[in-house]
PDB file of C-alpha atoms in Angstrom:
ATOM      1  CA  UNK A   1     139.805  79.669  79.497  1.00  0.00           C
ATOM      2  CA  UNK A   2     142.228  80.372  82.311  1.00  0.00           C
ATOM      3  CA  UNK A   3     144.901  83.154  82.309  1.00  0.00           C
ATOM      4  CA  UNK A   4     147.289  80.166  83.542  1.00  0.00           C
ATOM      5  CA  UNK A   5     145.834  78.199  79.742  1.00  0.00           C
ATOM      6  CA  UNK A   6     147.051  81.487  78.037  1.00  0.00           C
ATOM      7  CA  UNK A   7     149.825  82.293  76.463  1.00  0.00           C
ATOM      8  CA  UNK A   8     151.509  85.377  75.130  1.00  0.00           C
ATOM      9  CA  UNK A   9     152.233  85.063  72.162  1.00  0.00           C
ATOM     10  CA  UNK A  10     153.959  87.667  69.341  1.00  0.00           C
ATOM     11  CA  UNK A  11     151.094  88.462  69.025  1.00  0.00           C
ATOM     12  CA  UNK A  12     150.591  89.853  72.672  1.00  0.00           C
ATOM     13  CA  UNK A  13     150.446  94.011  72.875  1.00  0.00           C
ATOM     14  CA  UNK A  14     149.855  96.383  76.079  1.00  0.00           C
ATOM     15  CA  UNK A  15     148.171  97.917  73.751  1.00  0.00           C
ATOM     16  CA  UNK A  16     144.937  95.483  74.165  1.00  0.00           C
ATOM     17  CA  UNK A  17     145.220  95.141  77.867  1.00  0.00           C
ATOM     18  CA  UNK A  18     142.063  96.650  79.731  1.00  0.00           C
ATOM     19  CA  UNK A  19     141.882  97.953  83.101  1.00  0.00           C
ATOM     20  CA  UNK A  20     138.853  97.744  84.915  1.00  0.00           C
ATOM     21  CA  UNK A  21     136.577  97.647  88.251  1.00  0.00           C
ATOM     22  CA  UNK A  22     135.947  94.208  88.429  1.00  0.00           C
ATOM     23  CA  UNK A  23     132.871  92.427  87.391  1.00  0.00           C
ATOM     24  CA  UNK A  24     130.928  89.942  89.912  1.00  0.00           C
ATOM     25  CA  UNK A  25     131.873  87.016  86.911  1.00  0.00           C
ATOM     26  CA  UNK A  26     135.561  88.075  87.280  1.00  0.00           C
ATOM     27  CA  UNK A  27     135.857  87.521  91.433  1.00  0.00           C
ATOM     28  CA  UNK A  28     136.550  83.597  90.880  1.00  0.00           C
ATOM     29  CA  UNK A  29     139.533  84.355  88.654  1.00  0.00           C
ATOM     30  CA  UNK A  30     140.731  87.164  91.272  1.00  0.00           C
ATOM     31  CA  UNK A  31     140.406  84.418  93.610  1.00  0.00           C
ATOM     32  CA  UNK A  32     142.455  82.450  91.291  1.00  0.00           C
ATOM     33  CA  UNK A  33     145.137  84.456  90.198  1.00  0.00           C
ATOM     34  CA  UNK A  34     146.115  85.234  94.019  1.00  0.00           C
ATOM     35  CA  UNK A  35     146.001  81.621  95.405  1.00  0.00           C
ATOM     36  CA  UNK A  36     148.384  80.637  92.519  1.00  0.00           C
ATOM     37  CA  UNK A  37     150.603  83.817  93.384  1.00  0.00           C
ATOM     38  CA  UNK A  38     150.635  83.109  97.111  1.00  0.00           C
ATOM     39  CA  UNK A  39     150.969  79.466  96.795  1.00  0.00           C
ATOM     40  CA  UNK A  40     154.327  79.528  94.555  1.00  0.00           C
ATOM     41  CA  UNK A  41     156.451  81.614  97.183  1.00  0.00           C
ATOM     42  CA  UNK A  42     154.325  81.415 100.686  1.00  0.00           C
ATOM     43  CA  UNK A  43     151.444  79.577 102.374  1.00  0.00           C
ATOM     44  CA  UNK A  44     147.933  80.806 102.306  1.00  0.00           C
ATOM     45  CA  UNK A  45     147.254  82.543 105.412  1.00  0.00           C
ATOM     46  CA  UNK A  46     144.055  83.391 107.646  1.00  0.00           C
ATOM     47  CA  UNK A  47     144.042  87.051 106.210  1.00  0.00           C
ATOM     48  CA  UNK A  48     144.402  85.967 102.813  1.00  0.00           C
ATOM     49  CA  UNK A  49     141.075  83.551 103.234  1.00  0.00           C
ATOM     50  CA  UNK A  50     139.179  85.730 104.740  1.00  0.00           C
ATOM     51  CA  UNK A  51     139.647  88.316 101.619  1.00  0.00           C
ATOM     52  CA  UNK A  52     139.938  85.311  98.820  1.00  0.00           C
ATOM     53  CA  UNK A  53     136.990  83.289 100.300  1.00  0.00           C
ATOM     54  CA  UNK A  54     134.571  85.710  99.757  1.00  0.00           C
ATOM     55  CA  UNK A  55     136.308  88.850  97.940  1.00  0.00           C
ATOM     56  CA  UNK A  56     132.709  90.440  97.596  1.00  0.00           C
ATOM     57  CA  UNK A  57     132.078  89.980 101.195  1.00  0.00           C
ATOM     58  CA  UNK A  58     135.701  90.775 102.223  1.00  0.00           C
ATOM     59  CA  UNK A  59     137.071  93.693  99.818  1.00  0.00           C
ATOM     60  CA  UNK A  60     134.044  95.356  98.332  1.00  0.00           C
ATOM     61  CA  UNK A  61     130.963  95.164 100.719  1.00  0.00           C
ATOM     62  CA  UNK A  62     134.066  97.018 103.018  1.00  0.00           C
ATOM     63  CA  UNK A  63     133.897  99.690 100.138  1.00  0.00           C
ATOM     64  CA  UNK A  64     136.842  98.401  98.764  1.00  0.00           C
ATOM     65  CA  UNK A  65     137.544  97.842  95.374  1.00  0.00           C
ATOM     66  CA  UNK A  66     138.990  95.064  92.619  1.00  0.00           C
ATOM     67  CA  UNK A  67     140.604  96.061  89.325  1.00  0.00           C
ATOM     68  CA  UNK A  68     141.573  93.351  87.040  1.00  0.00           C
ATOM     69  CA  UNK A  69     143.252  93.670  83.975  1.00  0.00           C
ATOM     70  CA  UNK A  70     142.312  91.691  80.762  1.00  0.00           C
ATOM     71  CA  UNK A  71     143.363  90.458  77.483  1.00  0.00           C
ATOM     72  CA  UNK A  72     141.939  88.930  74.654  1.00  0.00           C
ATOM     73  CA  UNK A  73     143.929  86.323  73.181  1.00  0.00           C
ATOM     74  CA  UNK A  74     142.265  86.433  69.812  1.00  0.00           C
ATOM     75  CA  UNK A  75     140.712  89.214  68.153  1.00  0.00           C
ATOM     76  CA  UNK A  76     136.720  88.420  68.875  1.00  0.00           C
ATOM     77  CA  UNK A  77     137.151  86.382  71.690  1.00  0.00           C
ATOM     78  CA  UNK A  78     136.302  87.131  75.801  1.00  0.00           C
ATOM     79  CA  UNK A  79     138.463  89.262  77.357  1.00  0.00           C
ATOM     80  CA  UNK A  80     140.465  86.896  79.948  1.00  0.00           C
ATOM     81  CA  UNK A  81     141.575  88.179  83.428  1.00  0.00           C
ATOM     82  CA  UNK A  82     145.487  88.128  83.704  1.00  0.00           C
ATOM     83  CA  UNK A  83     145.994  90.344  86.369  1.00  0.00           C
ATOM     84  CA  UNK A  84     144.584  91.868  89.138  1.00  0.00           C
ATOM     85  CA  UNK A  85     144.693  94.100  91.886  1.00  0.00           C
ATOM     86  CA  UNK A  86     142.644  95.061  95.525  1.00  0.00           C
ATOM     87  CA  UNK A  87     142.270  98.724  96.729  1.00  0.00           C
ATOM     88  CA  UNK A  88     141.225  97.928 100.710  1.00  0.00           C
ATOM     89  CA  UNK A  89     140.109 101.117 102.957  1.00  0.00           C
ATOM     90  CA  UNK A  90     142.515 101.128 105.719  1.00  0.00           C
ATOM     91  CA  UNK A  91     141.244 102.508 109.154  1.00  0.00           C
ATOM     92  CA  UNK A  92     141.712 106.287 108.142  1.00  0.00           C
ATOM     93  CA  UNK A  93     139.309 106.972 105.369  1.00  0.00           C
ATOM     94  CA  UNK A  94     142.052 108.739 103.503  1.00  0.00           C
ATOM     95  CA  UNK A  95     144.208 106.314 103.574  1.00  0.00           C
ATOM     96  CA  UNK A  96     144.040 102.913 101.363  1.00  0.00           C
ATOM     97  CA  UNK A  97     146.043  99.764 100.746  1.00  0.00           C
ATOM     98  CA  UNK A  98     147.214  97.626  97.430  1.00  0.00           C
ATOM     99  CA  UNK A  99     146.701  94.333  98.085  1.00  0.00           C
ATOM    100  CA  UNK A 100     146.294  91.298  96.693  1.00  0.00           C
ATOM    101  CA  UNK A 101     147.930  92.088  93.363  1.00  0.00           C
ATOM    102  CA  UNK A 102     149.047  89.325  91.455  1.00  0.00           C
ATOM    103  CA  UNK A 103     149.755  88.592  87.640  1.00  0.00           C
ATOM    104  CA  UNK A 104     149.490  85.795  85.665  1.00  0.00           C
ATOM    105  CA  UNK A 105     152.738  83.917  85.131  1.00  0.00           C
ATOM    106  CA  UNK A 106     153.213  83.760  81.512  1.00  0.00           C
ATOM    107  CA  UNK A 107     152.568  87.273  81.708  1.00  0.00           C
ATOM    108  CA  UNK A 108     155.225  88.544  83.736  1.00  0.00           C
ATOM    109  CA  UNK A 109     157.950  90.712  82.399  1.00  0.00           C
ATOM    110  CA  UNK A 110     155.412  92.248  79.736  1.00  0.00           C
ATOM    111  CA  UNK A 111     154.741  95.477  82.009  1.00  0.00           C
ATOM    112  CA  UNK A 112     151.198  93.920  82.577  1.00  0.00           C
ATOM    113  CA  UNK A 113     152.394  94.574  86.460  1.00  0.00           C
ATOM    114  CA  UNK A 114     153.095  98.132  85.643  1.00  0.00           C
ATOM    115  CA  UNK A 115     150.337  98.907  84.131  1.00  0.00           C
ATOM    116  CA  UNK A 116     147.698  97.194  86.830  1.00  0.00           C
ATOM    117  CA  UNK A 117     149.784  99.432  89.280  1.00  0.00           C
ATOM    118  CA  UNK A 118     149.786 102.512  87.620  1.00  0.00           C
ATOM    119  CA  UNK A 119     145.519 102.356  87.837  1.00  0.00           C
ATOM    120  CA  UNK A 120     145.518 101.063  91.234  1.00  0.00           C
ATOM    121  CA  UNK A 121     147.431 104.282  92.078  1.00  0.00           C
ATOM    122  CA  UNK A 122     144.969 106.373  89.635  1.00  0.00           C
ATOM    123  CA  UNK A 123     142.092 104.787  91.063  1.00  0.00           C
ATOM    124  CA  UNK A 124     142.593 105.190  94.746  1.00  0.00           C
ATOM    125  CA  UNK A 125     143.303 108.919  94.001  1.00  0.00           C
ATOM    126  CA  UNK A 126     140.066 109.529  92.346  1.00  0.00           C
ATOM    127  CA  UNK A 127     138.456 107.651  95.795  1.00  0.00           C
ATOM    128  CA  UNK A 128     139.820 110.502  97.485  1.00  0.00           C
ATOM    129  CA  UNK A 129     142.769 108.636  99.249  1.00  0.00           C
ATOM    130  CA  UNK A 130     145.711 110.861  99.921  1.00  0.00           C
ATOM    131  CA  UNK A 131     148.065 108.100 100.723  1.00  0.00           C
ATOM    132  CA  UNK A 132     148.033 104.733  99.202  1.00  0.00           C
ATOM    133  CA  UNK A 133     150.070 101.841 101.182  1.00  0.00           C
ATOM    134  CA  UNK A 134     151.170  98.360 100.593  1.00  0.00           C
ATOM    135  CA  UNK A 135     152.418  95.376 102.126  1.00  0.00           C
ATOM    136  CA  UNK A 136     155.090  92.929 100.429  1.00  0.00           C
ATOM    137  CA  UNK A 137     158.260  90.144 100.929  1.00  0.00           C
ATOM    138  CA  UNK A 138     161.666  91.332 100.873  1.00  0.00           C
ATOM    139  CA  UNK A 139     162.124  88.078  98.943  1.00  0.00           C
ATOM    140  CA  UNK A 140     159.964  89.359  95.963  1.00  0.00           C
ATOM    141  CA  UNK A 141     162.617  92.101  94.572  1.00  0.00           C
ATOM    142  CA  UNK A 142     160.635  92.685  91.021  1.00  0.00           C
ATOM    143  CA  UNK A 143     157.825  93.493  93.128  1.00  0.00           C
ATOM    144  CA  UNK A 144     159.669  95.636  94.967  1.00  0.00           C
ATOM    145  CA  UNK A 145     161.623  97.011  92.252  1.00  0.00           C
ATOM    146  CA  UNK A 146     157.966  97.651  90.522  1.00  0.00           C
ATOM    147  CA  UNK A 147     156.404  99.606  93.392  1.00  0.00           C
ATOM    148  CA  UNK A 148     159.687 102.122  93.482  1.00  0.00           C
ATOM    149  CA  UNK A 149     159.364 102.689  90.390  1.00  0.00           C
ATOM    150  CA  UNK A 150     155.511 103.798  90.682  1.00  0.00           C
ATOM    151  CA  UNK A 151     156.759 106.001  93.296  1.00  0.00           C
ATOM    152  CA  UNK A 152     156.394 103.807  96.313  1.00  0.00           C
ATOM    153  CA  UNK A 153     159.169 104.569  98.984  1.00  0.00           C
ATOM    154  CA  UNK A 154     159.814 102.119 102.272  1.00  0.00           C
ATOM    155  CA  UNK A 155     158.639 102.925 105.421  1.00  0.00           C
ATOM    156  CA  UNK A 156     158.708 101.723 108.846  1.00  0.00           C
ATOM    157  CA  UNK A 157     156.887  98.285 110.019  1.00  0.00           C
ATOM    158  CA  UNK A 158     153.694  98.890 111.354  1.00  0.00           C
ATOM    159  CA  UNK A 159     151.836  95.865 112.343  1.00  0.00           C
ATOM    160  CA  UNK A 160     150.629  93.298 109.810  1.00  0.00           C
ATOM    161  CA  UNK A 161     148.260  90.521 109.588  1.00  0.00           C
ATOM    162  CA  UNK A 162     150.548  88.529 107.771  1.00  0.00           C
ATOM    163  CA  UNK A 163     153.301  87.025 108.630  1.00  0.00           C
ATOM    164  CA  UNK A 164     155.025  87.191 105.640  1.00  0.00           C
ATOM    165  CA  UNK A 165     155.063  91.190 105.078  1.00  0.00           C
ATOM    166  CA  UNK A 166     158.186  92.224 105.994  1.00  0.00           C
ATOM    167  CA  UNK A 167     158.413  95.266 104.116  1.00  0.00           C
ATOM    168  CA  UNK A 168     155.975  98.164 103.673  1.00  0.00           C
ATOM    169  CA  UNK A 169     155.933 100.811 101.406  1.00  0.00           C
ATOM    170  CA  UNK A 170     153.656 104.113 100.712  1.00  0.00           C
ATOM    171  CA  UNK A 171     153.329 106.843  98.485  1.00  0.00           C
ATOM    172  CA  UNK A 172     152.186 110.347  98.944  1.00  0.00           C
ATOM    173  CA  UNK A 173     149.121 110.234  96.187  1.00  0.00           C
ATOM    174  CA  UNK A 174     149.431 114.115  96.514  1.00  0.00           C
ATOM    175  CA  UNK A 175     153.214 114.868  95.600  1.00  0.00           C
ATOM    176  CA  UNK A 176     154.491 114.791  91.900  1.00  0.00           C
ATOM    177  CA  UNK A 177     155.919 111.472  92.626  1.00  0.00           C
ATOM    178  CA  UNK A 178     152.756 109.985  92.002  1.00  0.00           C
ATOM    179  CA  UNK A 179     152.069 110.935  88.716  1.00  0.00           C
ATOM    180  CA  UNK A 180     153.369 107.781  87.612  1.00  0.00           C
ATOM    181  CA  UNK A 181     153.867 107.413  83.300  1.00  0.00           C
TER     182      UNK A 181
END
């Protein structure tokens, strides 16, 4: 099943949300997840294909990484990915960028966003990253309003290879800040 077939119900908890280095079964639904993301507010661009086509290729042979995050919907059933995330090395080694994060519709609004984030920011740490760096759309202000509150602050435009990222934000993976709850 889908994460776009599921639906939170009451019975829906945190709780039994799972974050984890992706699997090589999971990339199709990272794949997924992101086209449906990028296809309700923007058009797929070049740079998104070339990391989407082949996110094993594109992300992780480039010693990147994937987290997704998954649910169960029923007690005994396979985990299903709902969220997801990209950690990309950016060209200094202690540097990285979150990319490609993207959560299921029917689950936004349950802090599945938050807490995807929160081990994106955990994870680049322990790969040694002192500064961890993102790319979004003014246009997208829960985004936005999410990454503050993980202790991402706005920074000057650098150059992009998307069109659509008009705002960029970092945070210092070595200040207090970062110790996100």
């Amino acid at each position: 099943m889908r994460a776009a077939d599921l639906s939170p119900d009451r019975e829906f908890s945190l709780a039994d949300v799972a974050v984890q280095d992706s699997e090589p079964s999971q990339l199709a639904a990272f794949r997924d997840l992101n086209l449906a993301w990028i296809r309700r507010y923007f058009a797929v661009e070049a740079a998104d294909q070339v990391l989407l086509d082949d996110p094993q290729k594109g992300i992780l042979d480039q010693r990147g990484m994937i987290l997704v995050a998954t649910w169960a919907a029923a007690r005994g059933r396979a985990a299903d990915v709902i969220a997801c995330c990209a950690l990309l090395r950016d060209e200094q080694d202690t540097v990285m960028q979150l990319a490609k994060m993207a959560v299921a519709e029917r689950f936004l609004g349950k802090r599945v966003g938050h807490l995807i984030g929160h081990a994106a920011i955990q994870r680049a740490r322990q790969a040694g990253a002192s500064k961890l760096r993102l790319e979004t759309n003014s246009k997208l202000i829960p985004a936005i309003r999410l990454y503050e509150k993980l202790g991402f602050v706005p920074v000057p435009a650098r150059n992009s290879a998307y069109t659509r990222a008009d705002v960029q934000m970092v945070i210092d993976l070595q200040s207090a800040a970062a110790n996100c709850p």
